[in-house]
Short mmCIF file of C-alpha atoms in Angstrom, two decimals:
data_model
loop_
_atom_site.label_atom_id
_atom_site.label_comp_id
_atom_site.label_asym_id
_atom_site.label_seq_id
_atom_site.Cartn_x
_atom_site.Cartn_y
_atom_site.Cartn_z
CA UNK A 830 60.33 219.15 236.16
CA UNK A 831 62.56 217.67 233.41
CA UNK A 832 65.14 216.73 235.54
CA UNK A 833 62.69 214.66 237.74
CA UNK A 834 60.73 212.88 234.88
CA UNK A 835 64.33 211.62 234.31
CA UNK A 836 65.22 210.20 237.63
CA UNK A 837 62.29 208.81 238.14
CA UNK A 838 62.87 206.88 234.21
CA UNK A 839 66.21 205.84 236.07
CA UNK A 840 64.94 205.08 239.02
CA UNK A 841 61.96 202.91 237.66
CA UNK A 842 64.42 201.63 234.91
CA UNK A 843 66.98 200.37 238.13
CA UNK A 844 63.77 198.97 239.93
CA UNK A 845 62.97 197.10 236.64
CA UNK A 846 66.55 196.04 236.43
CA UNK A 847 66.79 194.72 239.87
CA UNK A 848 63.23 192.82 239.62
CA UNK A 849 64.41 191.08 236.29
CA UNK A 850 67.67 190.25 238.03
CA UNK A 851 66.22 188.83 241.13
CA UNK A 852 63.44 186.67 239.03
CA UNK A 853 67.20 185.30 236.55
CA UNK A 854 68.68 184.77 240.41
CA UNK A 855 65.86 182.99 241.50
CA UNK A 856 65.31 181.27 238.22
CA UNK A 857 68.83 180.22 238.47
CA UNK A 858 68.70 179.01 242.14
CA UNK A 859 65.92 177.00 241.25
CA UNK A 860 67.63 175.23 238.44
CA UNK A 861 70.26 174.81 240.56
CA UNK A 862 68.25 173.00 242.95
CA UNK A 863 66.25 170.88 241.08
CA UNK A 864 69.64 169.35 238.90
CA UNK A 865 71.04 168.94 242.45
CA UNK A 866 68.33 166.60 243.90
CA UNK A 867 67.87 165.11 240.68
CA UNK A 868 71.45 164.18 240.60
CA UNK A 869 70.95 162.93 244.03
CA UNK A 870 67.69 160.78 243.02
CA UNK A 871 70.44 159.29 240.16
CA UNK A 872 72.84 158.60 242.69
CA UNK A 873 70.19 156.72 244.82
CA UNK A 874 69.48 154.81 241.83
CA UNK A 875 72.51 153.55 240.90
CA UNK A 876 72.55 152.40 244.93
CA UNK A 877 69.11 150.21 244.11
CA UNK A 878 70.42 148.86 241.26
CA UNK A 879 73.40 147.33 243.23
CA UNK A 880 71.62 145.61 245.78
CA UNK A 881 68.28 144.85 243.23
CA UNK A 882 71.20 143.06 240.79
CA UNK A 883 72.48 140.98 244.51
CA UNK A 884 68.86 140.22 245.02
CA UNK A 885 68.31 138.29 241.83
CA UNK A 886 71.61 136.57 241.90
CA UNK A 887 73.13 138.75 239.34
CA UNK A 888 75.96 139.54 241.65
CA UNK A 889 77.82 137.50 244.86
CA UNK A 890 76.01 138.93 248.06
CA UNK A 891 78.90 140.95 249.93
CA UNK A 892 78.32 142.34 252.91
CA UNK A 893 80.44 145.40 252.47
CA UNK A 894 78.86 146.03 248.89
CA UNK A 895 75.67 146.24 250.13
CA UNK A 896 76.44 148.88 253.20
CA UNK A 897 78.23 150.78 250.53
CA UNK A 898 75.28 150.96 248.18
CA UNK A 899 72.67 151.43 251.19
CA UNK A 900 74.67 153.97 252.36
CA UNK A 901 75.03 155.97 249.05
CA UNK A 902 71.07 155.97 249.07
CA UNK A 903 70.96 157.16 252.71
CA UNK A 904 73.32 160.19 251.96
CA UNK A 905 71.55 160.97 248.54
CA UNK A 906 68.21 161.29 249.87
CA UNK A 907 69.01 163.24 253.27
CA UNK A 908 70.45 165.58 250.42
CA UNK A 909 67.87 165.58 247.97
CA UNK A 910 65.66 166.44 251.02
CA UNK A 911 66.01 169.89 251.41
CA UNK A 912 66.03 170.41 247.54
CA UNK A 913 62.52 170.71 246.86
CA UNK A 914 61.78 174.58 247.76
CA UNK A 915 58.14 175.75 246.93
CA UNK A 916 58.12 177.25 243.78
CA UNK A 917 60.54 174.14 242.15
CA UNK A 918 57.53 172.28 241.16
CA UNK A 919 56.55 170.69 238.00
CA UNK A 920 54.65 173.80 237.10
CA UNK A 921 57.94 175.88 237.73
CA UNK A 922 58.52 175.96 233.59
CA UNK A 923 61.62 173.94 234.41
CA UNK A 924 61.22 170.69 233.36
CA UNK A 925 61.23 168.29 236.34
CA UNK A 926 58.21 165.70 237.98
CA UNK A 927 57.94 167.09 241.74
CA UNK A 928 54.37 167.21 242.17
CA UNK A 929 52.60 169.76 243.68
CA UNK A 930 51.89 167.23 246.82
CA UNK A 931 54.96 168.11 247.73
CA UNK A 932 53.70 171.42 249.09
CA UNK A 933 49.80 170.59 249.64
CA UNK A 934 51.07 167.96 251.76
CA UNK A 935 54.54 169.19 253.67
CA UNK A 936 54.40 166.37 256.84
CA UNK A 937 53.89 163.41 254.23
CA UNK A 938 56.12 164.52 252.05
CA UNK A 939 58.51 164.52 255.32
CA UNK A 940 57.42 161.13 256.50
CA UNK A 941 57.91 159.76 253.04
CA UNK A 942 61.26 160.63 253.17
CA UNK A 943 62.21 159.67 256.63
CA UNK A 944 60.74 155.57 256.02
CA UNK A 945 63.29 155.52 253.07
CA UNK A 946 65.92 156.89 255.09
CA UNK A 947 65.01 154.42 257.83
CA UNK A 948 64.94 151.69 255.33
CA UNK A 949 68.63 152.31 253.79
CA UNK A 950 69.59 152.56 257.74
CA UNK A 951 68.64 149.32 258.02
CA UNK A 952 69.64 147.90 254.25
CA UNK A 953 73.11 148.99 255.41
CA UNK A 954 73.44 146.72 258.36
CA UNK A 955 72.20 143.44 256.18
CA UNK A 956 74.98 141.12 256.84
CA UNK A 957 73.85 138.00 255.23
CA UNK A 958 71.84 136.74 251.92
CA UNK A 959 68.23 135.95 254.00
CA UNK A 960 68.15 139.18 255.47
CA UNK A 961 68.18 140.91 252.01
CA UNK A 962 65.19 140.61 249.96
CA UNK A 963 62.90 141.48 253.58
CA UNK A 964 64.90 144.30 253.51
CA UNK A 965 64.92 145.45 250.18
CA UNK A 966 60.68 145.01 250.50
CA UNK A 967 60.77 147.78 252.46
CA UNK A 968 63.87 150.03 251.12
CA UNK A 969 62.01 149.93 247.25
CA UNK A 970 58.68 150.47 249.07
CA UNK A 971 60.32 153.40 250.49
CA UNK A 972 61.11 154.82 247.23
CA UNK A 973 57.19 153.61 245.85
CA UNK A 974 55.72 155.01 248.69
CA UNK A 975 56.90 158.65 247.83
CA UNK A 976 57.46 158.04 243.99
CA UNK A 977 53.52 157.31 243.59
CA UNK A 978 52.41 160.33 245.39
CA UNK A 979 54.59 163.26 244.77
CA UNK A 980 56.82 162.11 241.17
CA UNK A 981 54.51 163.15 238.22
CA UNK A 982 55.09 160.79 235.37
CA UNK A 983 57.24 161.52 232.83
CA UNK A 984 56.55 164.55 230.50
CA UNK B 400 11.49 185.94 206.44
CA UNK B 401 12.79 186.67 210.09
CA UNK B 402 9.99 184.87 211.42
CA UNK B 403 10.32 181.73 208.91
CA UNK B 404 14.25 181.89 210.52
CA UNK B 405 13.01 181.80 213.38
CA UNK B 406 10.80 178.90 213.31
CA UNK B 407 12.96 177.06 211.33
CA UNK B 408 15.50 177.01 213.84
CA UNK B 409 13.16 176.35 216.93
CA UNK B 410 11.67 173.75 214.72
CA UNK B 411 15.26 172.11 214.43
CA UNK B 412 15.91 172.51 218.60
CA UNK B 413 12.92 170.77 218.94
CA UNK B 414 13.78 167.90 216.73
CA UNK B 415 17.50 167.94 217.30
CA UNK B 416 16.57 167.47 221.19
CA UNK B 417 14.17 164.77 220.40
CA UNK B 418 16.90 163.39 218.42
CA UNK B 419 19.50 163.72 220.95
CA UNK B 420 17.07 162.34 223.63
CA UNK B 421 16.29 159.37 222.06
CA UNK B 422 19.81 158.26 220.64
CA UNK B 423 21.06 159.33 224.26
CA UNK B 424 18.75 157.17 226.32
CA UNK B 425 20.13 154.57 228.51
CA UNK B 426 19.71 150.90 226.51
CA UNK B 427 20.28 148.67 229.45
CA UNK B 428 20.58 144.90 229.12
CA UNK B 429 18.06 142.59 229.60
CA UNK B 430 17.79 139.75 231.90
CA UNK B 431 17.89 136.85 229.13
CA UNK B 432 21.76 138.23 229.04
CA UNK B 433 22.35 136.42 232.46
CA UNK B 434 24.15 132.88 231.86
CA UNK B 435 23.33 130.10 234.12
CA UNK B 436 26.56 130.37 236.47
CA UNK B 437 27.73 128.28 239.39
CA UNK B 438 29.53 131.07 241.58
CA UNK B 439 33.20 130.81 241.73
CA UNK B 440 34.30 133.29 244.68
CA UNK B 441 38.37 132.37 244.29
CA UNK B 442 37.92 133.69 240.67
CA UNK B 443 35.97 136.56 241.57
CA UNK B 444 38.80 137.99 243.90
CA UNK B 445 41.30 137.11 240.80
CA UNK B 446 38.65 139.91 239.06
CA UNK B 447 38.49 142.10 241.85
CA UNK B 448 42.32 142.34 241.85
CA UNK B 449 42.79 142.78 238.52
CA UNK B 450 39.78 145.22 238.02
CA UNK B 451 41.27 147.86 240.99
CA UNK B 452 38.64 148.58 242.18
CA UNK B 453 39.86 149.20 245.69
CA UNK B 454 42.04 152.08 243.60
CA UNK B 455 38.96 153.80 242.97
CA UNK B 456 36.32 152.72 245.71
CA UNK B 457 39.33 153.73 248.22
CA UNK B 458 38.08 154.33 251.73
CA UNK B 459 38.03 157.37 253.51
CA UNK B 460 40.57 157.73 256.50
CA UNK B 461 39.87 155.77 259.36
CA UNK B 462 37.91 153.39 257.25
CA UNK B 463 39.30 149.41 256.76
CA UNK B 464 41.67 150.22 254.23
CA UNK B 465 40.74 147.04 252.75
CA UNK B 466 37.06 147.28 251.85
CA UNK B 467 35.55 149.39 248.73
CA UNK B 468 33.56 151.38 250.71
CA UNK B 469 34.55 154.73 248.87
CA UNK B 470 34.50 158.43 249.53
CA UNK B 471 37.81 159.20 248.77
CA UNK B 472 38.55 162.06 246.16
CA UNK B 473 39.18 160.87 242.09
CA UNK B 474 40.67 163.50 240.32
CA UNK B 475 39.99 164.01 236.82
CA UNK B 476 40.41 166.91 234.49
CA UNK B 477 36.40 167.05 233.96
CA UNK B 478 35.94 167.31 238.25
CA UNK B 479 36.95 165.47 240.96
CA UNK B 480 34.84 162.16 242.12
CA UNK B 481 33.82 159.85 244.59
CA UNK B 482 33.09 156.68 243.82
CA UNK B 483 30.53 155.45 246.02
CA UNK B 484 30.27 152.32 248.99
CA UNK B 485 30.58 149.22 246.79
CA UNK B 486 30.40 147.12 249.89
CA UNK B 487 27.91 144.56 250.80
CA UNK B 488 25.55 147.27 252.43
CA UNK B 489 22.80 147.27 251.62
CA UNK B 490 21.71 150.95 252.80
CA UNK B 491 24.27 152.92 251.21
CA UNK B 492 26.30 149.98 249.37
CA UNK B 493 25.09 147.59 247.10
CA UNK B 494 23.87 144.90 248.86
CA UNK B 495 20.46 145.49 247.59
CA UNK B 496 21.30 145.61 243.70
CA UNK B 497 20.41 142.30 241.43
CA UNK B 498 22.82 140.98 239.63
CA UNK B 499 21.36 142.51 235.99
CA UNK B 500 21.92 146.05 238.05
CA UNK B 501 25.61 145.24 238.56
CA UNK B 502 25.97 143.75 234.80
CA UNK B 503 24.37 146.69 233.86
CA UNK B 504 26.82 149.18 235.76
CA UNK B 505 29.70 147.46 235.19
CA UNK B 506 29.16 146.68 231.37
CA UNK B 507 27.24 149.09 229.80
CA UNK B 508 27.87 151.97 232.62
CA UNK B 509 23.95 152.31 233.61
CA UNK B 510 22.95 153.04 236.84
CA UNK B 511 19.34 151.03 238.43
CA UNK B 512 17.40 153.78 237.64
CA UNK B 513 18.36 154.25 234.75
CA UNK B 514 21.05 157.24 234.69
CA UNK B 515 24.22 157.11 232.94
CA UNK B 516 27.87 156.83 234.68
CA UNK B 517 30.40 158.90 234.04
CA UNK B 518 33.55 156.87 231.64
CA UNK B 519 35.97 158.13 234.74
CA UNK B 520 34.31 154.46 235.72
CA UNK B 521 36.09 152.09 233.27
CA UNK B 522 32.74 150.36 232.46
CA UNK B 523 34.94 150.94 229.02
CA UNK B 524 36.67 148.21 229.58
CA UNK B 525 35.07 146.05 232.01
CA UNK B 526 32.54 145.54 228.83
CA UNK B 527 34.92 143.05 227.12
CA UNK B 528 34.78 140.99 230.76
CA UNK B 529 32.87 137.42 230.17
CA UNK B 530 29.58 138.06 232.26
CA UNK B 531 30.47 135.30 234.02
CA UNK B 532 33.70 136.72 235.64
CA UNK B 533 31.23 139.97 236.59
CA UNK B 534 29.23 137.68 238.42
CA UNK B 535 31.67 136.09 240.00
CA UNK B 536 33.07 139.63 241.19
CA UNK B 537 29.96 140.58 242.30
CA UNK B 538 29.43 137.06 244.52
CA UNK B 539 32.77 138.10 245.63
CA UNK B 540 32.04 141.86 247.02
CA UNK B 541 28.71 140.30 248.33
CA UNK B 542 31.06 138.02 250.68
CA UNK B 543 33.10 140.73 252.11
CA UNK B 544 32.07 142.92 255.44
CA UNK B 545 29.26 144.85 254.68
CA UNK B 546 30.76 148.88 255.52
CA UNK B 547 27.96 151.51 256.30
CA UNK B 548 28.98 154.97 255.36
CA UNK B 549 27.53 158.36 255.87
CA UNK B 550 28.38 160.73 252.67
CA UNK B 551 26.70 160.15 249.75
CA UNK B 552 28.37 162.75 247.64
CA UNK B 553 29.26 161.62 244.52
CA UNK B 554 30.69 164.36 242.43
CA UNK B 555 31.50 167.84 241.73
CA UNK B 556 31.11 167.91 238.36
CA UNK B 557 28.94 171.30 237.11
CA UNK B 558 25.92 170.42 235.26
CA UNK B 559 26.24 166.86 236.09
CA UNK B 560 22.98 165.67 235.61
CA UNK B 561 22.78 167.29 231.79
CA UNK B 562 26.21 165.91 231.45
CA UNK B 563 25.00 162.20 232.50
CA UNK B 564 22.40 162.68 230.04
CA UNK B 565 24.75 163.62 227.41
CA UNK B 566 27.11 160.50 227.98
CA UNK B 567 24.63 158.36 226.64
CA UNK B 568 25.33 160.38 223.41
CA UNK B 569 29.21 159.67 223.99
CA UNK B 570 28.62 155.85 224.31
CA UNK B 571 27.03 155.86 221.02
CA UNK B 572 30.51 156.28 219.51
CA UNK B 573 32.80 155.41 222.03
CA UNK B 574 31.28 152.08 224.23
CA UNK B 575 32.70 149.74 222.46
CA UNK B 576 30.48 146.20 224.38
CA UNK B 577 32.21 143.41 222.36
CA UNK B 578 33.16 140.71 224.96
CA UNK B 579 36.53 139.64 224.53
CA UNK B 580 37.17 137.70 221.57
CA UNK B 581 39.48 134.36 221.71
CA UNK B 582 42.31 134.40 219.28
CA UNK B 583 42.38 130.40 218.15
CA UNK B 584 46.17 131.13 216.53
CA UNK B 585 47.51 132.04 219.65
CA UNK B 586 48.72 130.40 223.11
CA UNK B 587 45.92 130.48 225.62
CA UNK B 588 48.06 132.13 228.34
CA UNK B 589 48.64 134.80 225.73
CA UNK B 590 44.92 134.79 225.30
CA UNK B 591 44.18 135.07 229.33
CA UNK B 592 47.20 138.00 229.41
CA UNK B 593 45.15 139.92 226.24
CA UNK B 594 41.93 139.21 227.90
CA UNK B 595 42.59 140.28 231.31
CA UNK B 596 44.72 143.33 230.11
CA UNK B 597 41.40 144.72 228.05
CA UNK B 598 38.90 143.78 230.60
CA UNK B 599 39.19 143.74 234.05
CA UNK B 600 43.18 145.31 234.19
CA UNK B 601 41.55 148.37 232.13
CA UNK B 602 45.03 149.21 230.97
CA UNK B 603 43.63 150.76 227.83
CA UNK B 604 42.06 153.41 229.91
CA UNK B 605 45.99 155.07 230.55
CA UNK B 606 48.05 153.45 228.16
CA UNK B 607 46.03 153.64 224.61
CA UNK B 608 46.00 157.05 223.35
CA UNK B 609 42.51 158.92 222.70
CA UNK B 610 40.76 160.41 219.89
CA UNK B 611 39.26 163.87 219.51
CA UNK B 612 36.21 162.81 221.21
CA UNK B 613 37.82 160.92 223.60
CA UNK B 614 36.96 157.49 222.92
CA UNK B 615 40.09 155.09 223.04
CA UNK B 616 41.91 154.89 219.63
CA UNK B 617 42.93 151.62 219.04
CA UNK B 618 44.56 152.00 215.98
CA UNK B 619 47.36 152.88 218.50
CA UNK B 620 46.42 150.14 220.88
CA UNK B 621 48.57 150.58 224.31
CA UNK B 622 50.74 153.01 222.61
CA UNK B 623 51.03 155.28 225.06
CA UNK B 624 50.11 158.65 225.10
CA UNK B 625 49.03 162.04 227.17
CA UNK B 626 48.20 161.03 230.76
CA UNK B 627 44.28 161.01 231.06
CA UNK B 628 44.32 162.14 234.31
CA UNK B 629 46.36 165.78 233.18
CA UNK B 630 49.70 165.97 232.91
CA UNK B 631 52.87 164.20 232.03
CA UNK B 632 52.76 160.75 229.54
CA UNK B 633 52.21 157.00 230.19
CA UNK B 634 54.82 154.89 228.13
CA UNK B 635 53.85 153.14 225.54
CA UNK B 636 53.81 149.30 226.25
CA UNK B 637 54.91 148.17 222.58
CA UNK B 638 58.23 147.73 221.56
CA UNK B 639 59.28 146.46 224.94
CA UNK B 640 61.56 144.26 223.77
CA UNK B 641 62.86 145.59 220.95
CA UNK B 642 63.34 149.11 223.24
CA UNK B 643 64.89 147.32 225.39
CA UNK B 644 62.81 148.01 228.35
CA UNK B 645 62.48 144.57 229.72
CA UNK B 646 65.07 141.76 228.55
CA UNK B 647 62.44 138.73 228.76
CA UNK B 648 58.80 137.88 229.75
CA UNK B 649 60.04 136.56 233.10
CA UNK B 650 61.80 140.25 233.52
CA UNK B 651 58.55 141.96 232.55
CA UNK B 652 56.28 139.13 235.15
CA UNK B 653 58.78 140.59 237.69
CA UNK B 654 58.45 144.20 237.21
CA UNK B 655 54.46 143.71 236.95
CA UNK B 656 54.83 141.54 240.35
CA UNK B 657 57.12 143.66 242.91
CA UNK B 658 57.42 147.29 241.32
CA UNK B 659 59.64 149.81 242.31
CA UNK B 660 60.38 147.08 244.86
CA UNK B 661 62.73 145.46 242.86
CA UNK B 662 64.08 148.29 241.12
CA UNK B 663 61.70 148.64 237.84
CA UNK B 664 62.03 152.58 238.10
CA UNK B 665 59.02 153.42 235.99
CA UNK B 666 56.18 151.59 238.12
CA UNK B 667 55.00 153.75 240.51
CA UNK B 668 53.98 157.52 239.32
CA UNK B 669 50.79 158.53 237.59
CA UNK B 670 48.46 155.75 239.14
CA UNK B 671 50.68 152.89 237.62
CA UNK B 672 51.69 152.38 241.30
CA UNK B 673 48.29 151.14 242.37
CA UNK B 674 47.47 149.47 239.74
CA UNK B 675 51.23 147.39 240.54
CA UNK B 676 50.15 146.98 243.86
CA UNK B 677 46.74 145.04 242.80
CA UNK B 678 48.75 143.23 240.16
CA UNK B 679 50.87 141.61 242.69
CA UNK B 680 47.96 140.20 244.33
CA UNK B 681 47.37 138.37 241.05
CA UNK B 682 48.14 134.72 241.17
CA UNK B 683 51.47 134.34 239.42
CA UNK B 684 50.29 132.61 236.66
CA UNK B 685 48.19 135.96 235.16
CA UNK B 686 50.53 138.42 235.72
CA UNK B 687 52.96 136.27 233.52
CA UNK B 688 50.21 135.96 231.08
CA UNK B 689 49.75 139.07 231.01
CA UNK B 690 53.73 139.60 230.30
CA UNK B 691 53.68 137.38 227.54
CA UNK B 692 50.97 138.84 225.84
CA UNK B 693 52.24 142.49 226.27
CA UNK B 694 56.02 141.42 225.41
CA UNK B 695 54.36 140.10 222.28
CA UNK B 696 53.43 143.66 220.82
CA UNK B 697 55.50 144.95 218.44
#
């Protein structure tokens, strides 16, 4: 009798053990995550900022410049994509703003996504001054578009 | 002794309901309010923008995404809403509503017959509008496509109709009706930017902080604070220049103009994304009014 009383404590104690680690693994791969894809989002806007300071004459408009920055964006977003697992939410206890859209609504979430992409596709193959700002319109409404649905404000 | 309790306290129900009745009664406006106005439908729009009221009244899906005719869901933490057809209808819009009714709604948050509306309406602020700009937004709605919807439901709120009641209670305290008042020391593009950021932009309603019962404190005017609609903040919009935030007024005008567009990076979450998107309707003049004045808080 003893002797089972005490490997079932073990055995409950190991299952305890295991559960806690898998909920600090978890934990962990979350936080993982959600610094990745925000260092992504970072990345993307240090891209903006490039091409926003060409746009207001703040910079000489070069061609190669601007691919470079619209393909830092492109790159930075197809990675921050897959970042956003359910459960990495702003309700997570992590600090971070992903909404819970995210996961209410999957295919816009998707969509979202893909226009921006689309847009730094075709920000990267602006080869002269005119083409830029008509471009830009629609590469920062990319980033509106998805950052007014599914990016909380600030806590 | 039990007994006298006992009466004593029914006795005070009864006059502490009579009480709240009457200080909780709708006092609508009266008609003598109305100026004599010659309709200006350019400046009416110019309200209409400003006021967001396509944020609010947004269609449902499949609807012209350009005409108030509501039904969409409003979250807020007290229930979720939907703010009703505000088209030229006049079934299940407005169409049929004087302009005293509209006043009425839009200043001092009363319905026609008489009920209150809920604050999650910014009658708030549109009461320091000029009457005369709510007429002119309301010649302006008249003059778009009249939309006939089906749904009338208007809210999920429990208890509603005690609630509605009880509001009138709230506005005792917290409906603050004074139309905007002119400072004479000050620029009047500053003036039109303070005027059109109380009134018909309703920014107080996010970015001044609230007090315990919820009225708008302005003792921290457009300080920023908790987000009214839950969770996260809204930034504070003093201190912009000396925090660095903007480097000029024409930096601000810019930001308020194209957004996330051109790279402002705090536009777009919590609502502020809309209410950018209406602002850049604005002709340029008032949204660089509205710079100056903001860029002028310390």
């Amino acid at each position: 009798m003893r002797k089972i009383t005490k490997t079932t404590k073990a055995l409950i104690l190991f299952g305890a053990a295991m559960i806690a680690t898998a909920g600090v693994v978890q934990a962990d791969g979350h936080l993982g995550k959600i610094k990745e894809r925000q260092e992504a989002m970072k990345a993307v806007g240090g891209g903006i900022k490039i091409i926003v300071e060409t746009a207001k004459g703040k910079r000489a408009f070069d061609a190669a410049v601007i691919k470079s920055a619209a393909l830092t964006i492109k790159t930075n977003l197809e990675k921050a994509g897959p970042l956003f697992p359910e459960g990495t939410g702003e309700d997570s206890g992590i600090e971070n703003r992903a909404k819970p859209e995210i996961w209410l609504d999957e295919e816009g979430f998707a969509a979202a996504l893909k226009t921006a992409i689309a847009a730094a596709d075709n920000m990267a193959g602006v080869a002269k001054m005119a083409d830029l700002m008509p471009a830009l319109g629609q590469l920062g409404g990319g980033c509106k578009g998805c950052h007014e649905k599914f990016r909380a404000p600030k806590k | 002794m039990k007994r006298k309790t006992v009466v004593l306290f029914a006795g005070l129900v009864v006059v502490g309901t009579a009480v709240g009745l009457f200080l909780s009664r709708p006092r609508p406006l009266e008609a003598n309010v109305l100026p004599q106005h010659n309709v200006d439908l350019a400046n009416g729009k110019v309200m209409y923008d400003a006021g967001g009221c396509i944020s609010c009244h947004k269609p449902i899906k499949g609807a012209d995404a350009l005409l108030p005719s509501g039904g969409s869901q409003l979250k807020t933490p007290v229930g979720v809403f939907y703010p009703p057809n505000i088209t030229s209808d006049k079934a299940t819009g407005i169409g049929g509503w004087s302009d005293l009714q509209f006043v009425n709604a839009m200043q001092r948050g009363i319905s026609p017959d008489g009920r209150h509306y809920f604050p999650a309406f910014p009658y708030t602020s549109y009461a320091h509008m000029k009457t005369s700009d709510v007429l002119d937004l309301k010649a302006y709605l008249m003059s778009l496509k009249a939309v006939e919807t089906s749904s009338n439901k208007t809210t999920s709120i429990f208890a509603a109709p005690m609630l509605r009641r009880g509001m009138g209670l709230w506005k005792r305290f917290s409906l603050d009706t004074r139309v905007f008042k002119f400072d004479r020391s000050k620029p009047k593009s500053w003036n039109r930017g303070a005027y059109l950021v109380s009134g018909a932009g309703h920014c107080n309603e996010c970015h001044t902080p609230r007090n315990i019962v919820m009225g708008l404190d302005f003792s921290r005017h457009l300080a920023g604070g908790p987000h009214p609609e839950g969770k996260g903040k809204v930034p504070s919009l003093r201190g912009l220049k000396k925090r660095k935030r903007f480097t000029d007024v024409a930096d601000l005008n810019s930001a308020l103009r194209f957004g996330e567009i051109m790279g402002y990076e705090d536009m777009s979450s919590g609502g502020m994304g809309d209410v950018q998107t209406n602002l850049s309707k604005l002709p340029e003049a008032d949204t660089k009014a509205i710079a100056e004045f903001l860029f002028s808080l310390q």
